Coordinates of C-alpha atoms and ligand atoms in Angstrom, one line a residue:
Chain A
M107 CA 92.7 338.5 211.8
H108 CA 89.2 337.9 213.8
Y109 CA 89.4 334.3 215.3
S110 CA 85.6 332.3 214.5
G111 CA 83.5 329.1 213.8
L112 CA 83.0 330.9 210.1
R113 CA 86.8 331.5 209.8
L114 CA 87.4 328.1 210.7
L115 CA 85.1 326.8 208.2
R116 CA 86.6 328.6 205.6
E117 CA 90.1 327.8 206.3
A118 CA 89.9 324.2 206.8
L119 CA 88.1 324.4 203.2
T120 CA 91.3 325.9 201.8
G121 CA 93.7 323.7 203.0
N122 CA 94.3 325.8 206.5
R123 CA 96.5 328.3 204.2
G124 CA 95.4 331.8 205.2
W125 CA 96.3 331.8 208.9
K126 CA 98.7 334.4 210.2
P127 CA 101.0 334.7 213.3
A128 CA 99.0 335.6 216.3
W129 CA 101.6 338.1 217.4
R130 CA 103.9 340.2 215.6
D131 CA 108.1 339.7 216.4
P132 CA 109.1 343.0 216.1
V133 CA 112.5 344.9 216.7
P134 CA 112.6 346.6 219.9
R135 CA 112.5 350.4 219.8
R136 CA 114.7 352.8 221.4
E137 CA 112.1 354.2 223.4
Y138 CA 108.9 353.2 224.8
D139 CA 106.2 354.8 227.1
V140 CA 105.9 351.8 229.4
I141 CA 108.2 348.5 229.7
I142 CA 106.6 345.7 231.4
I143 CA 109.2 343.2 231.8
G144 CA 107.8 339.8 231.4
G145 CA 106.3 337.7 229.0
G146 CA 104.1 335.6 231.6
G147 CA 99.8 336.3 231.9
H148 CA 100.4 338.9 234.2
G149 CA 102.8 341.0 231.9
L150 CA 100.7 340.5 229.0
A151 CA 97.8 341.1 230.4
T152 CA 99.6 344.3 232.0
A153 CA 100.2 345.4 228.5
Y154 CA 96.6 344.6 227.0
Y155 CA 94.7 346.9 229.5
L156 CA 97.3 349.5 229.3
A157 CA 96.5 349.5 225.7
K158 CA 92.4 349.1 226.2
V159 CA 91.6 350.6 229.1
H160 CA 94.0 352.9 229.6
G161 CA 94.9 354.2 225.4
I162 CA 98.8 353.5 226.1
T163 CA 100.3 351.5 223.1
N164 CA 103.7 352.9 222.7
V165 CA 104.2 349.5 225.2
A166 CA 106.8 347.1 225.0
V167 CA 106.6 343.4 226.8
V168 CA 110.1 342.4 227.1
E169 CA 110.5 338.6 227.7
R170 CA 114.0 336.7 228.3
G171 CA 112.7 333.5 226.9
P172 CA 109.9 332.3 224.4
I173 CA 106.3 333.8 226.5
G174 CA 104.4 331.9 229.0
L175 CA 106.5 329.4 229.6
G176 CA 106.9 330.7 233.1
N177 CA 104.5 330.0 235.7
T178 CA 102.1 330.6 233.3
G179 CA 102.8 327.5 231.0
R180 CA 103.0 325.5 234.7
N181 CA 100.8 325.7 236.7
T182 CA 97.8 323.7 237.4
T183 CA 94.9 326.1 236.3
I184 CA 92.6 326.9 239.3
V185 CA 90.2 329.8 239.0
R186 CA 88.3 330.8 242.5
S187 CA 87.5 334.0 244.1
N188 CA 86.9 332.1 247.6
Y189 CA 89.2 334.1 249.8
L190 CA 88.5 334.7 253.7
L191 CA 89.9 338.6 253.7
P192 CA 87.8 341.1 251.9
Q193 CA 90.8 343.3 250.6
N194 CA 91.3 339.3 248.6
H195 CA 88.1 338.4 247.9
N196 CA 87.2 341.6 246.0
F197 CA 90.0 341.6 244.5
F198 CA 90.0 337.9 243.4
E199 CA 86.3 338.5 242.8
W200 CA 86.7 340.9 240.2
S201 CA 89.6 339.0 238.4
L202 CA 86.6 335.9 237.9
K203 CA 84.1 338.7 236.8
L204 CA 87.1 339.5 233.9
W205 CA 87.8 335.6 233.3
E206 CA 83.5 335.5 233.0
G207 CA 83.7 337.9 229.9
L208 CA 87.2 337.5 228.8
E209 CA 87.2 334.9 225.8
Q210 CA 84.6 337.6 223.9
D211 CA 86.7 340.3 224.7
I212 CA 90.1 339.1 223.7
N213 CA 88.4 336.9 220.5
F214 CA 90.8 333.9 221.9
N215 CA 89.2 331.0 223.3
A216 CA 91.1 330.1 227.0
M217 CA 88.8 327.6 227.7
V218 CA 87.5 329.1 231.1
S219 CA 86.0 326.3 232.5
Q220 CA 83.1 326.8 235.0
R221 CA 83.2 323.7 237.0
G222 CA 83.1 323.9 240.8
V223 CA 85.6 324.6 243.0
L224 CA 85.1 322.2 246.4
N225 CA 87.4 322.4 249.5
L226 CA 86.9 319.4 251.2
F227 CA 86.7 319.7 255.4
H228 CA 87.2 316.7 257.8
N229 CA 86.7 318.5 261.0
E230 CA 84.8 320.7 263.2
G231 CA 87.7 323.3 263.0
G232 CA 87.5 322.5 259.3
R233 CA 83.6 323.4 259.0
N234 CA 83.9 326.8 261.0
A235 CA 86.5 328.5 259.2
A236 CA 85.1 327.2 255.5
A237 CA 81.5 328.3 257.0
R238 CA 83.2 331.7 258.2
R239 CA 85.0 332.2 254.8
G240 CA 81.9 331.3 253.0
N241 CA 80.0 334.4 255.1
A242 CA 82.4 336.7 254.4
M243 CA 82.2 335.9 250.8
R244 CA 78.7 335.7 250.3
L245 CA 78.3 339.6 252.4
D246 CA 80.1 340.7 249.7
G247 CA 78.1 339.6 247.0
I248 CA 80.3 336.3 246.0
D249 CA 79.0 332.6 245.7
A250 CA 79.6 330.0 248.4
E251 CA 77.8 327.2 249.5
L252 CA 78.8 324.8 252.1
L253 CA 78.3 321.5 251.5
D254 CA 77.3 318.4 254.1
R255 CA 79.0 314.8 253.6
E256 CA 76.1 313.2 251.6
Q257 CA 76.1 316.4 249.6
V258 CA 79.9 316.1 249.1
R259 CA 79.2 312.1 248.0
A260 CA 76.8 312.5 245.2
M261 CA 79.0 315.3 243.4
C262 CA 81.9 313.3 243.8
P263 CA 81.1 309.8 244.0
L264 CA 85.3 308.4 243.5
V265 CA 86.2 310.7 246.7
D266 CA 86.7 307.8 249.8
V267 CA 84.1 310.0 251.9
D268 CA 84.2 307.1 254.7
N269 CA 87.7 307.3 254.8
G270 CA 88.9 305.9 258.5
R271 CA 91.5 308.6 259.2
F272 CA 90.3 311.4 257.5
P273 CA 86.3 311.1 256.7
V274 CA 84.9 314.2 254.8
M275 CA 82.3 316.2 257.0
G276 CA 81.4 318.4 254.2
A277 CA 82.5 321.0 251.5
L278 CA 83.0 324.7 250.7
L279 CA 81.6 324.8 248.0
Q280 CA 82.7 327.9 244.9
R281 CA 80.5 326.7 241.6
R282 CA 81.4 329.8 239.3
G283 CA 85.3 328.6 240.4
G284 CA 86.9 326.0 238.0
T285 CA 89.5 326.2 235.1
A286 CA 91.0 327.9 232.2
R287 CA 93.6 326.7 229.4
H288 CA 97.0 328.3 230.5
D289 CA 99.0 328.2 227.1
A290 CA 95.9 330.0 225.7
V291 CA 95.5 332.8 228.2
A292 CA 99.4 333.7 227.5
W293 CA 98.5 333.8 223.9
G294 CA 95.3 335.7 223.6
F295 CA 96.7 338.4 225.9
A296 CA 99.8 338.2 223.3
R297 CA 97.9 338.2 220.5
A298 CA 95.3 341.1 221.8
A299 CA 97.9 343.3 223.6
D300 CA 100.0 342.9 220.2
A301 CA 96.6 344.0 218.1
R302 CA 96.4 347.2 219.8
G303 CA 100.1 348.2 219.0
V304 CA 101.9 346.3 221.7
D305 CA 105.1 345.1 220.9
I306 CA 106.4 341.6 222.4
I307 CA 109.8 341.2 222.3
Q308 CA 110.6 337.8 223.4
H309 CA 114.6 336.6 223.7
C310 CA 115.4 339.7 225.6
E311 CA 116.3 339.3 229.1
V312 CA 116.7 342.3 231.5
L313 CA 120.4 342.5 232.7
G314 CA 119.9 346.3 234.8
I315 CA 117.5 348.9 235.6
D316 CA 118.7 352.4 234.7
V317 CA 117.7 354.5 238.2
V318 CA 118.9 358.5 238.0
D319 CA 117.3 360.6 240.7
G320 CA 115.0 358.1 242.5
R321 CA 113.2 357.4 238.7
V322 CA 113.6 354.8 236.5
R323 CA 115.0 355.8 232.8
G324 CA 115.2 352.4 230.9
V325 CA 116.3 349.3 231.1
Q326 CA 119.4 347.1 230.0
T327 CA 119.4 344.2 227.9
S328 CA 120.6 341.4 226.4
R329 CA 119.8 343.1 222.8
G330 CA 120.5 346.5 224.1
P331 CA 119.1 349.4 226.1
I332 CA 115.8 350.7 226.0
R333 CA 114.5 353.7 227.5
A334 CA 111.2 355.0 229.2
N335 CA 110.0 356.8 232.4
K336 CA 107.7 353.7 233.4
I337 CA 108.6 350.4 234.2
G338 CA 106.6 347.9 235.4
L339 CA 107.9 344.4 236.9
A340 CA 105.9 341.1 236.0
V341 CA 108.1 338.6 236.7
A342 CA 107.6 336.1 239.0
G343 CA 110.0 334.3 241.1
N344 CA 112.5 336.4 240.0
T345 CA 110.7 339.8 241.7
S346 CA 113.9 339.9 244.4
R347 CA 116.5 339.8 241.9
L348 CA 114.5 342.3 239.0
A349 CA 113.8 344.7 242.3
Q350 CA 117.4 345.0 243.6
M351 CA 118.7 346.0 240.1
A352 CA 116.5 349.4 241.1
G353 CA 117.7 349.0 244.4
V354 CA 114.4 348.3 245.9
D355 CA 114.0 345.8 248.7
V356 CA 111.0 343.5 248.5
P357 CA 109.8 341.3 251.3
I358 CA 109.8 337.8 249.0
E359 CA 111.6 334.5 248.8
S360 CA 111.9 332.0 246.0
H361 CA 110.5 329.0 246.5
V362 CA 109.7 325.7 243.7
L363 CA 106.2 324.3 243.6
Q364 CA 105.3 321.0 241.7
A365 CA 102.9 320.1 239.5
F366 CA 101.7 316.3 237.9
V367 CA 99.6 315.0 235.6
S368 CA 98.4 311.1 234.7
E369 CA 97.7 309.6 231.5
A370 CA 94.5 310.2 230.3
V371 CA 91.3 308.4 230.7
K372 CA 87.9 309.1 230.2
P373 CA 86.1 311.7 232.8
L374 CA 86.4 310.7 236.5
V375 CA 86.7 314.0 238.1
D376 CA 84.4 316.9 237.6
Q377 CA 85.1 319.6 239.7
V378 CA 88.4 321.0 241.1
I379 CA 88.8 319.4 245.0
T380 CA 91.2 319.7 247.7
F381 CA 92.0 317.5 249.9
G382 CA 91.8 319.1 253.7
A383 CA 94.0 316.7 255.2
G384 CA 96.8 316.7 253.5
H385 CA 98.4 318.7 250.6
F386 CA 96.3 317.4 247.8
Y387 CA 94.1 318.9 244.9
V388 CA 93.0 318.2 241.5
S389 CA 91.5 318.6 238.3
Q390 CA 90.7 316.5 235.1
S391 CA 91.9 318.5 231.7
D392 CA 90.2 318.3 228.5
K393 CA 92.3 316.1 227.5
G394 CA 91.6 313.5 230.2
G395 CA 94.7 313.4 232.2
L396 CA 94.5 314.9 235.9
V397 CA 96.1 317.3 237.0
F398 CA 97.1 317.7 240.5
G399 CA 99.5 319.1 243.2
G400 CA 100.0 319.6 246.7
G401 CA 102.6 322.2 248.7
L402 CA 105.6 323.6 248.2
D403 CA 109.3 321.7 248.8
G404 CA 109.5 324.3 251.4
W405 CA 113.6 325.9 251.2
N406 CA 114.6 328.7 248.8
T407 CA 115.3 327.9 245.5
Y408 CA 115.2 329.5 241.8
A409 CA 115.3 325.9 240.1
Q410 CA 112.5 325.1 238.6
R411 CA 112.8 321.5 239.9
G412 CA 111.4 319.9 243.0
N413 CA 112.4 316.6 244.7
L414 CA 111.2 313.0 245.5
P415 CA 109.7 313.6 248.6
V416 CA 107.1 316.0 247.8
V417 CA 106.3 313.6 244.9
D418 CA 106.0 310.9 247.8
H419 CA 103.4 313.5 249.3
V420 CA 101.3 314.2 247.1
W421 CA 100.4 311.0 245.9
A422 CA 100.1 309.2 248.9
A423 CA 97.8 312.2 249.9
G424 CA 95.9 311.6 246.3
I425 CA 95.1 308.3 246.9
A426 CA 94.1 308.8 250.8
L427 CA 91.8 311.0 249.1
I428 CA 90.7 309.5 245.8
P429 CA 91.8 305.3 246.3
A430 CA 91.2 305.2 242.3
L431 CA 94.1 307.3 241.6
S432 CA 96.3 303.9 242.3
R433 CA 95.5 302.7 239.2
L434 CA 97.0 305.4 237.3
R435 CA 100.2 306.2 236.0
G436 CA 101.8 309.3 236.5
L437 CA 102.9 311.2 233.2
R438 CA 104.6 314.3 233.7
Q439 CA 106.2 316.4 236.6
W440 CA 107.5 319.3 237.2
G441 CA 107.8 322.7 239.1
G442 CA 108.0 326.3 238.4
V443 CA 109.9 329.1 240.9
M444 CA 107.6 331.5 242.5
D445 CA 107.5 334.7 244.4
M446 CA 106.3 333.7 248.4
S447 CA 105.3 336.6 250.1
F448 CA 105.6 336.9 253.9
D449 CA 101.7 337.3 254.2
G450 CA 100.9 334.8 251.5
S451 CA 99.3 337.6 249.6
P452 CA 100.1 339.9 246.3
I453 CA 101.8 342.9 245.6
I454 CA 100.4 345.0 242.9
S455 CA 102.1 348.3 243.9
T456 CA 104.2 351.6 243.2
T457 CA 107.5 351.4 244.9
P458 CA 110.1 353.5 246.8
V459 CA 111.3 354.5 242.9
A460 CA 109.8 356.7 240.9
G461 CA 107.9 355.2 237.6
L462 CA 109.0 351.4 239.1
Y463 CA 106.0 349.5 239.5
M464 CA 105.0 345.8 240.5
T465 CA 102.7 342.9 240.4
A466 CA 104.6 340.3 242.6
G467 CA 104.7 338.0 245.2
W468 CA 101.7 335.8 243.6
C469 CA 102.5 332.5 245.6
Y470 CA 101.0 329.2 244.4
G471 CA 97.7 331.4 243.4
G472 CA 98.5 334.0 240.7
F473 CA 97.1 332.4 237.8
K474 CA 93.0 333.4 238.5
A475 CA 94.6 336.7 239.1
T476 CA 95.8 337.0 235.6
P477 CA 92.9 339.1 234.2
G478 CA 92.6 340.8 237.2
S479 CA 96.3 341.8 238.0
G480 CA 97.2 343.0 234.3
W481 CA 94.1 345.1 234.9
C482 CA 94.6 346.5 238.4
H483 CA 98.8 347.0 237.5
A484 CA 97.7 349.0 234.5
W485 CA 95.7 350.9 236.2
T486 CA 98.8 351.8 238.9
I487 CA 101.0 352.4 236.1
A488 CA 98.7 354.7 234.3
N489 CA 97.4 356.8 237.6
D490 CA 100.9 356.1 239.4
A491 CA 98.8 355.4 242.5
P492 CA 97.0 351.9 242.7
H493 CA 93.4 351.5 242.2
K494 CA 90.5 350.7 245.3
L495 CA 91.0 346.8 244.6
N496 CA 94.3 346.6 245.3
E497 CA 95.2 349.8 247.2
A498 CA 96.1 347.1 250.1
H499 CA 98.2 345.2 248.2
R500 CA 100.6 347.7 248.4
L501 CA 104.5 347.2 249.3
D502 CA 105.0 349.1 252.2
R503 CA 102.0 347.3 254.2
F504 CA 105.3 345.6 255.5
R505 CA 106.5 348.4 257.1
T506 CA 103.0 350.0 258.4
G507 CA 101.8 346.7 259.6
H508 CA 99.1 346.7 257.5
L509 CA 99.5 342.9 256.7
L510 CA 96.9 340.5 254.8
D511 CA 97.6 337.7 256.3
E512 CA 95.0 335.3 254.9
R513 CA 95.6 331.9 256.8
G514 CA 97.3 333.4 259.6
N515 CA 100.6 331.5 259.2
G516 CA 102.9 334.7 260.3
P517 CA 106.4 335.6 258.4
F518 CA 107.5 332.6 257.1
P519 CA 106.8 332.3 253.3
W520 CA 107.7 328.8 253.0
L521 CA 104.3 328.1 255.5
Q522 CA 101.8 330.6 253.5
Chain B
M275 CA 116.8 314.5 248.1
I276 CA 118.7 317.1 249.7
R277 CA 121.0 315.6 251.9
I278 CA 122.6 317.1 255.1
A279 CA 125.5 316.0 256.9
C280 CA 124.2 316.6 260.5
P281 CA 127.3 317.4 262.5
F282 CA 125.8 314.8 265.8
C283 CA 124.2 312.4 263.7
G284 CA 125.8 312.1 260.4
L285 CA 124.3 312.5 256.8
R286 CA 120.9 312.6 256.7
D287 CA 117.9 313.3 254.5
E288 CA 115.9 316.6 254.4
T289 CA 112.9 315.1 255.2
E290 CA 114.2 314.8 258.9
F291 CA 114.5 318.3 259.1
A292 CA 112.5 321.8 259.2
Y293 CA 113.6 324.5 257.3
R294 CA 113.4 327.8 259.1
G295 CA 114.7 330.4 256.7
D296 CA 118.0 333.1 256.3
A297 CA 120.2 332.3 258.8
T298 CA 122.0 335.8 258.1
V299 CA 119.6 338.2 259.8
S300 CA 119.8 338.4 263.7
R301 CA 117.2 340.1 266.0
P302 CA 118.0 344.1 266.7
P303 CA 118.4 345.1 270.4
A304 CA 115.1 345.8 271.9
D305 CA 115.5 349.4 272.0
A306 CA 116.5 349.7 268.2
P307 CA 114.2 351.4 265.5
I308 CA 111.6 350.1 264.3
E309 CA 112.6 349.6 260.8
D310 CA 115.6 347.9 261.9
F311 CA 112.9 345.5 262.9
H312 CA 111.1 345.6 259.8
D313 CA 114.6 344.9 258.1
Y314 CA 114.3 341.4 260.3
V315 CA 111.0 340.4 260.0
Y316 CA 111.0 341.2 255.7
R317 CA 113.8 341.8 254.1
R318 CA 115.6 339.2 253.0
A319 CA 118.6 339.1 250.0
N320 CA 116.9 336.0 248.8
P321 CA 120.0 335.2 246.7
R322 CA 120.0 333.7 243.6
G323 CA 123.4 331.5 244.2
W324 CA 124.6 330.4 248.1
H325 CA 122.0 331.0 250.6
V326 CA 122.9 330.5 254.5
E327 CA 120.0 329.3 256.2
W328 CA 118.6 327.5 259.3
W329 CA 117.5 323.7 259.0
H330 CA 116.4 322.3 262.5
H331 CA 117.1 318.6 262.9
A332 CA 113.6 318.1 264.1
G333 CA 113.8 314.2 263.4
G334 CA 116.9 313.8 264.9
C335 CA 118.9 315.4 267.6
R336 CA 116.9 318.5 267.2
Q337 CA 119.8 320.7 266.8
F338 CA 119.7 324.3 264.9
L339 CA 122.4 323.8 262.0
K340 CA 123.9 326.5 259.6
V341 CA 123.9 325.1 255.9
V342 CA 125.0 327.1 253.3
R343 CA 123.0 325.6 250.1
H344 CA 123.2 327.2 246.5
T345 CA 119.5 328.2 245.5
M346 CA 120.1 326.8 241.5
T347 CA 121.7 323.2 241.9
H348 CA 120.8 322.6 245.9
A349 CA 124.5 321.4 246.7
V350 CA 125.1 321.5 250.2
H351 CA 128.6 323.1 251.1
S352 CA 128.8 323.0 254.4
V353 CA 126.7 322.3 257.5
G354 CA 127.7 324.2 261.3
L355 CA 126.2 324.6 264.1
A356 CA 124.6 327.2 265.0
S357 CA 127.2 329.7 266.5
S358 CA 129.5 328.7 263.6
T359 CA 130.7 331.4 260.9
Q360 CA 130.7 329.7 257.7
V361 CA 132.8 330.5 254.4
V362 CA 130.3 331.5 251.8
P363 CA 132.1 330.3 248.4
P364 CA 132.0 332.9 245.4
E365 CA 129.3 332.4 243.1
Ligands
FAD879 C1 102.9 324.3 240.0 C2 102.6 325.2 239.7 C3 100.7 325.4 240.4 C4 100.4 326.4 240.1 N1 98.6 326.5 240.4 C5 98.0 327.2 240.3 C6 96.4 327.7 240.2 O1 96.1 326.2 240.1 N2 95.7 328.5 240.5 C7 96.1 329.7 240.3 O2 95.9 331.0 240.4 N3 97.8 330.0 240.3 C8 98.8 328.4 240.2 N4 100.0 328.8 240.5 C9 100.5 330.0 240.4 C10 100.7 330.6 239.3 O3 101.3 329.7 237.5 C11 101.5 331.9 238.9 O4 101.0 332.9 240.2 C12 101.3 333.0 237.7 O5 101.6 332.3 236.4 C13 102.3 333.9 237.3 O6 102.4 334.5 236.1 P1 102.8 335.5 235.7 O7 102.8 336.6 234.8 O8 103.8 336.6 237.0 O9 104.5 334.4 235.9 P2 105.1 333.6 234.5 O10 104.4 333.1 233.8 O11 106.2 333.2 235.4 O12 105.8 335.1 234.2 C14 107.0 335.8 234.6 C15 108.2 335.8 233.3 O13 109.2 337.0 234.0 C16 110.5 336.3 232.7 N5 111.6 336.9 233.3 C17 112.0 336.6 234.3 N6 113.4 337.2 234.5 C18 113.6 338.0 233.6 C19 114.2 339.5 232.8 N7 115.2 339.6 234.0 N8 113.7 339.4 231.6 C20 113.2 339.1 231.0 N9 112.1 338.4 231.2 C21 112.2 337.6 232.9 C22 110.2 334.8 232.6 O14 111.0 334.4 231.8 C23 108.4 334.3 232.8 O15 108.5 334.2 231.6 C24 101.0 327.7 240.4 C25 102.1 327.9 240.2 C26 102.8 326.8 240.2 C27 104.5 327.1 239.9
ZN880 ZN1 121.1 316.2 263.9

């Protein structure tokens, strides 16, 4: 069923009786060409691009719960490509370009909103780093602008530009950055993949991966065994556990990041704004709630909840940046468990086991990558080799020393 | 709030500590093969369950402590000195 304004009108006039489920609820077959483990945005996007770009439609996405309730449904929805390293910004820029045409492509309103992303800086060092990053982006044709203090003041009147401790000196602005509706991304990719023949199998937990003579043969699930000669992992936060089922060790630790939503108010924050002097970033959802977050709790965990010290820090940093926040009540707060990689960059790669692939290590920044990760993961699976855009994001870079240490933090996942 | 019973200072909040990661890896000898160094720096079991980890009591006595903590419940099972060998309970 094609979605359109006309369809909406027709359904409105006929009591909305014509809507059908957006995807089927199939019984798993015994065998597929490709199994994707994990029904978040990355897994669903991988299946969609396998079908669309590579014509591989005998594909199952197996998800232990309902789709989209992992980090896809828990993140703060920021979309941007303002990275320093060419290997990273060229990949994320491709992803941003896919976002720009996504809604037409999958016929689903993902509410992509290019409202601009500002990274504030508060001292000379911060300005130099921002200018360097902006220049690196512009060299590759990606939009970036360096704003001074008065330009920030004009764009973001609520930001305490003259803060006594951390006055704002300026910002790196990417106008094409913004937000998208997280649930809609999962649902839209699911519907579009399903329409091309992909089976989306929910409530089906993978309990084991069968490897024979160094090749994958299939998976053991809570709904029985399913065979396939190619398996892609897209299980953010659980990659270590799934990879270990196939005997592969990954340079990843699982950590929690929290997110917050305030009560709904009239338009207050027009862009995405990140504080350069504390762990805090904010945007406003179309419902009116301010959506914000900060840094990791900072210790290994698989529990989807964080602790109060971070809640305290995030609110305090937020109020330092935008004093008006002190008048708002917090409405909701939650946590998501992410793969923190050892260099802060993702892994989209083949593995030492033939037929096993992964898109992993997304840290706190993988939502923006959803279409790009799916596209590159699909390419890697279809060709048994990475695309040019993700050949630097290989798993063995930690052995060869070709790290993508975007922030120069060293091999400490909790600091990335 | 995770609370850690420092053997020197008593029961303290997590905010007094700096987390330093997996305490089961140890630095290989200088002439060990490069693979051993890869594993030391990058290879982690990352278990869902009991985890032996370093916590530096940066805001207290400044000792490095070895803590056995559960990564689903966040319960702290034991806290020892850097040199101690602690029992890791079954799941
Ligand atoms: C609080 C928070 C804020 C964030 N903010 C941003 C942001 O603003 N911008 C940004 O770009 N990124 C952000 N991120 C990161 C982003 O959310 C993730 O990188 C991205 O959503 C990962 O997508 P995914 O599809 O890989 O993971 P998920 O959506 O988590 O999907 C993985 C799926 O695998 C399933 N699974 C796991 N184990 C099994 C198994 N054994 N069998 C079957 N299925 C299994 C899970 O149930 C889950 O549904 C944030 C993350 C968090 C936690
Ligand atoms: Zn102490």
